[in-house]
Structure formats: C-alpha cells, structure tokens
Backbone as a chain_set.jsonl record, in Angstrom:
{"seq": "SKFMAAQKAFEADIAIGVTGVLANIDPENSQGTPGTVFFAIASGDKVHPGKITDIPVTNRHDSKLYVCSEIFGRLNDLL", "coords": {"N": [[-20.203, 15.49, 3.665], [-20.358, 12.971, 5.936], [-18.114, 12.033, 7.111], [-17.019, 14.288, 7.353], [-18.216, 16.011, 8.02], [-17.684, 15.551, 10.807], [-15.02, 15.821, 11.124], [-16.47, 18.158, 11.999], [-17.315, 18.351, 14.11], [-15.89, 17.192, 16.258], [-14.518, 18.808, 15.62], [-11.831, 18.203, 15.0], [-8.37, 17.749, 13.338], [-7.991, 16.399, 10.877], [-9.405, 13.766, 8.789], [-10.689, 10.408, 8.142], [-12.198, 8.676, 5.997], [-13.857, 5.469, 5.563], [-14.173, 3.195, 3.002], [-15.522, -0.3, 2.007], [-15.361, -3.698, 0.348], [-13.536, -6.703, 1.837], [-13.067, -9.099, 2.013], [-15.846, -11.083, 1.535], [-18.993, -10.866, 0.464], [-21.353, -8.499, 0.773], [-24.606, -9.494, 1.654], [-26.635, -7.143, 1.98], [-25.735, -5.236, -0.032], [-25.057, -6.294, -3.152], [-23.199, -5.381, -5.315], [-20.422, -4.123, -4.67], [-17.434, -5.316, -4.613], [-15.075, -7.403, -4.181], [-12.303, -7.692, -2.574], [-11.294, -4.458, -2.763], [-11.105, -1.661, -1.484], [-12.565, 1.851, 0.122], [-11.689, 4.832, -0.095], [-11.548, 8.107, 2.145], [-9.624, 11.379, 2.352], [-10.114, 14.115, 4.695], [-8.729, 17.047, 5.158], [-8.689, 20.184, 6.929], [-10.611, 21.952, 3.912], [-10.441, 20.389, 2.494], [-10.506, 17.494, 0.566], [-9.011, 13.803, 0.089], [-9.776, 11.286, -2.2], [-9.52, 7.94, -2.276], [-8.314, 4.523, -3.106], [-8.047, 0.526, -2.955], [-7.074, -2.315, -4.112], [-6.557, -4.977, -4.986], [-6.186, -6.382, -1.897], [-4.534, -8.318, -0.517], [-6.436, -11.447, 0.684], [-5.406, -13.03, 3.74], [-5.668, -13.726, 6.627], [-8.855, -12.45, 7.245], [-8.045, -10.426, 9.302], [-5.677, -9.267, 8.953], [-5.983, -8.803, 6.612], [-7.431, -6.196, 7.521], [-5.4, -4.66, 8.309], [-3.734, -4.967, 6.842], [-4.747, -2.643, 4.747], [-5.141, -0.416, 6.77], [-2.804, 0.44, 6.379], [-2.52, 1.317, 3.668], [-3.23, 2.987, 4.391], [-2.577, 4.702, 6.448], [-0.127, 6.224, 4.738], [-0.697, 6.446, 2.165], [-2.055, 9.27, 3.933], [0.45, 9.522, 5.543], [1.894, 10.518, 3.336], [0.178, 12.762, 2.544], [1.418, 14.576, 4.967]], "CA": [[-20.157, 14.06, 3.938], [-20.187, 12.707, 7.468], [-17.053, 12.178, 7.842], [-17.014, 15.876, 7.362], [-19.551, 16.386, 9.437], [-17.553, 14.261, 12.27], [-14.122, 16.379, 11.808], [-15.873, 19.815, 12.215], [-18.062, 18.37, 15.151], [-15.304, 16.43, 17.564], [-12.641, 20.263, 16.064], [-10.448, 16.789, 14.016], [-7.681, 18.299, 11.638], [-8.205, 15.324, 9.926], [-10.99, 12.932, 8.902], [-10.917, 9.258, 7.664], [-14.135, 6.839, 6.033], [-13.394, 3.347, 4.225], [-15.784, 1.42, 2.833], [-15.297, -1.868, 0.776], [-15.317, -4.972, 0.743], [-12.742, -7.362, 1.796], [-13.595, -10.368, 0.991], [-17.178, -11.687, 1.235], [-20.048, -10.639, -1.048], [-22.366, -8.046, 1.267], [-26.178, -9.615, 1.061], [-27.16, -6.233, 1.081], [-24.59, -4.061, -1.378], [-24.094, -7.047, -4.588], [-22.72, -4.385, -6.135], [-18.978, -5.207, -3.741], [-16.219, -6.371, -5.464], [-14.211, -8.143, -2.879], [-10.504, -6.59, -1.866], [-11.486, -3.287, -3.087], [-11.422, -0.606, -0.466], [-12.33, 3.466, -1.832], [-10.985, 5.984, 1.529], [-11.368, 9.471, 1.599], [-9.16, 11.688, 4.252], [-10.745, 15.146, 4.146], [-7.727, 18.05, 6.415], [-9.627, 21.563, 6.342], [-11.791, 22.231, 3.299], [-9.521, 19.62, 0.882], [-10.562, 15.756, 0.188], [-8.18, 13.86, -1.241], [-9.402, 10.737, -2.185], [-8.357, 6.996, -2.928], [-8.816, 3.554, -4.411], [-7.476, 0.607, -3.14], [-7.594, -3.191, -5.171], [-6.295, -6.033, -4.625], [-6.327, -6.599, -0.878], [-4.399, -10.415, 0.08], [-6.424, -12.389, 1.335], [-4.676, -14.795, 4.204], [-6.794, -13.564, 7.222], [-9.701, -10.975, 8.056], [-7.427, -9.508, 10.447], [-3.49, -8.906, 7.829], [-6.622, -7.758, 5.291], [-7.908, -5.409, 7.619], [-4.028, -4.278, 8.322], [-2.777, -4.315, 5.434], [-6.13, -1.662, 4.403], [-4.359, 0.684, 7.696], [-1.102, 1.075, 6.458], [-1.892, 1.815, 2.998], [-4.217, 4.417, 4.231], [-1.28, 5.439, 6.629], [1.171, 5.879, 3.78], [-1.528, 8.304, 2.03], [-1.89, 10.09, 4.892], [1.848, 10.281, 5.903], [2.303, 11.422, 2.409], [-0.088, 14.557, 2.511], [1.175, 15.51, 6.414]], "C": [[-20.25, 13.831, 5.545], [-19.056, 12.599, 7.84], [-15.995, 13.721, 8.309], [-16.791, 16.54, 7.917], [-18.778, 16.638, 10.625], [-15.873, 15.632, 12.803], [-14.586, 17.67, 12.122], [-16.966, 19.676, 13.879], [-17.154, 17.704, 16.46], [-14.196, 17.77, 16.497], [-11.711, 19.639, 15.618], [-9.121, 17.642, 13.013], [-7.879, 17.915, 10.704], [-9.333, 14.178, 10.186], [-10.938, 12.132, 8.421], [-11.44, 8.695, 7.507], [-12.865, 6.103, 4.891], [-14.468, 3.083, 4.259], [-15.144, 1.354, 1.879], [-15.599, -2.919, 0.825], [-14.187, -5.966, 0.752], [-12.455, -8.821, 0.79], [-15.051, -11.138, 0.41], [-18.024, -10.693, 0.617], [-20.765, -10.023, 0.002], [-23.796, -8.43, 0.673], [-27.019, -8.309, 0.71], [-26.796, -4.878, 0.455], [-24.133, -5.559, -2.283], [-23.308, -6.275, -5.659], [-21.157, -3.981, -5.886], [-18.525, -5.214, -4.796], [-14.964, -6.447, -4.153], [-12.687, -7.5, -3.342], [-10.938, -5.51, -3.016], [-12.182, -2.243, -1.667], [-11.325, 0.625, -0.741], [-12.066, 3.561, -0.093], [-10.794, 7.309, 1.444], [-10.254, 10.252, 3.144], [-9.31, 13.179, 4.203], [-9.202, 15.8, 5.935], [-8.237, 19.315, 5.446], [-10.726, 21.053, 5.507], [-11.351, 21.68, 2.354], [-10.228, 17.784, 1.19], [-10.11, 14.867, -0.515], [-8.57, 12.069, -1.09], [-8.638, 9.315, -2.777], [-9.019, 5.137, -2.736], [-7.572, 2.472, -3.479], [-7.609, -1.089, -3.085], [-6.447, -3.774, -4.258], [-5.11, -6.907, -3.163], [-6.093, -7.658, -1.172], [-4.847, -10.716, 0.52], [-5.791, -12.924, 2.64], [-5.765, -14.189, 5.55], [-7.939, -11.962, 6.999], [-8.832, -9.452, 8.716], [-6.315, -8.991, 9.846], [-4.685, -8.021, 7.226], [-6.366, -5.996, 5.517], [-5.774, -4.027, 7.982], [-2.911, -3.461, 7.639], [-3.913, -2.704, 4.772], [-5.333, -0.585, 5.306], [-3.514, 0.74, 7.233], [-1.038, 1.088, 5.082], [-2.477, 3.08, 3.321], [-3.165, 5.388, 5.026], [-0.161, 6.361, 5.68], [0.778, 6.336, 3.098], [-1.572, 9.353, 2.568], [-0.255, 10.662, 5.393], [1.987, 11.468, 4.755], [1.814, 12.494, 2.291], [0.449, 15.206, 3.662], [2.377, 15.848, 5.293]], "O": [[-20.176, 14.829, 6.263], [-18.784, 13.044, 8.956], [-15.029, 14.044, 9.001], [-15.928, 17.325, 8.309], [-18.976, 17.592, 11.377], [-15.596, 16.12, 13.898], [-13.754, 18.502, 12.484], [-17.274, 20.638, 14.582], [-17.665, 17.698, 17.58], [-12.99, 17.607, 16.685], [-10.608, 20.185, 15.662], [-9.391, 18.033, 11.877], [-7.999, 18.567, 9.667], [-9.909, 13.807, 11.209], [-11.213, 12.594, 7.313], [-11.686, 7.847, 8.365], [-11.897, 6.159, 4.133], [-15.386, 2.833, 5.041], [-14.51, 2.113, 1.145], [-16.439, -3.097, 1.708], [-13.745, -6.182, -0.376], [-12.013, -9.263, -0.27], [-15.282, -11.598, -0.708], [-17.516, -9.622, 0.284], [-21.152, -10.976, 0.679], [-24.225, -7.977, -0.388], [-27.773, -8.165, -0.252], [-27.392, -3.801, 0.457], [-22.978, -5.963, -2.145], [-22.909, -6.727, -6.733], [-20.576, -3.509, -6.863], [-19.128, -5.127, -5.866], [-14.288, -5.632, -3.525], [-12.295, -6.967, -4.38], [-10.868, -5.872, -4.19], [-13.293, -2.182, -1.139], [-10.465, 1.01, -1.533], [-12.194, 2.723, 0.799], [-9.909, 7.741, 0.706], [-10.15, 9.901, 4.319], [-8.418, 13.645, 3.495], [-8.925, 15.307, 7.028], [-8.274, 19.53, 4.234], [-11.546, 20.195, 5.835], [-11.619, 22.138, 1.243], [-10.196, 17.222, 2.285], [-10.496, 14.787, -1.681], [-7.993, 11.416, -0.22], [-7.612, 9.313, -3.457], [-10.103, 4.816, -2.248], [-6.476, 2.954, -3.193], [-8.222, -1.47, -2.088], [-5.767, -3.347, -3.325], [-4.058, -7.545, -3.198], [-6.856, -8.304, -1.889], [-4.27, -10.728, 1.607], [-5.486, -14.002, 2.129], [-6.937, -14.316, 5.195], [-7.664, -10.804, 6.682], [-8.929, -8.226, 8.65], [-5.935, -7.982, 10.44], [-4.603, -6.793, 7.237], [-5.842, -5.094, 4.864], [-5.466, -2.86, 7.743], [-2.103, -2.532, 7.632], [-3.257, -1.741, 4.375], [-4.776, 0.264, 4.61], [-2.909, 1.552, 7.934], [0.105, 0.936, 4.651], [-2.285, 4.104, 2.667], [-2.852, 6.502, 4.607], [0.571, 7.178, 6.24], [1.601, 7.166, 2.713], [-1.237, 10.396, 2.008], [0.109, 11.827, 5.554], [2.119, 12.683, 4.905], [2.553, 13.425, 1.971], [0.168, 16.403, 3.719], [3.14, 16.796, 5.473]]}, "num_chains": 1, "name": "protein.A"}
C-alpha cells in the first residue's frame, strides 16, 4: 500500500492512511457514505485497519479534529 511504502521510504516506525467522506459527496466518488472515514495504521509489518462512522458534522474543521482524535486514540491503544 502507499502508506506502507511511505513508511519504508521515510524510515518511519508508524504510518497512517486516511480516506472517506466527511459530509459532502464527491462527484468523482458517488459511492462514498457521508460521515464515514476509513483509516489504517501501519507499524512494522502489521496493518491495523479502522472505520469511523457517525462523525458529527458541525463544521469541516471540527469534523476533521474528531477524526484525528479517534485515530490518535486507536494509535495510543496500539502503543
């Protein structure tokens, strides 16, 4: 995967990849579900996938902070 390649290229211990739809449907990807984000955390040769749903949509900035906080919590659990 791209983020594992980046992990190797930058000699990082951990890499995180994130994709999904916060609120607005992307015209180029109508299959996305608003309020759903997928992520993966790579550490060494292990990948830990995750999914965040029901993201509160107050404004884009707060939604992104919510997603980052959820991913950080998962990362913290792994460490």
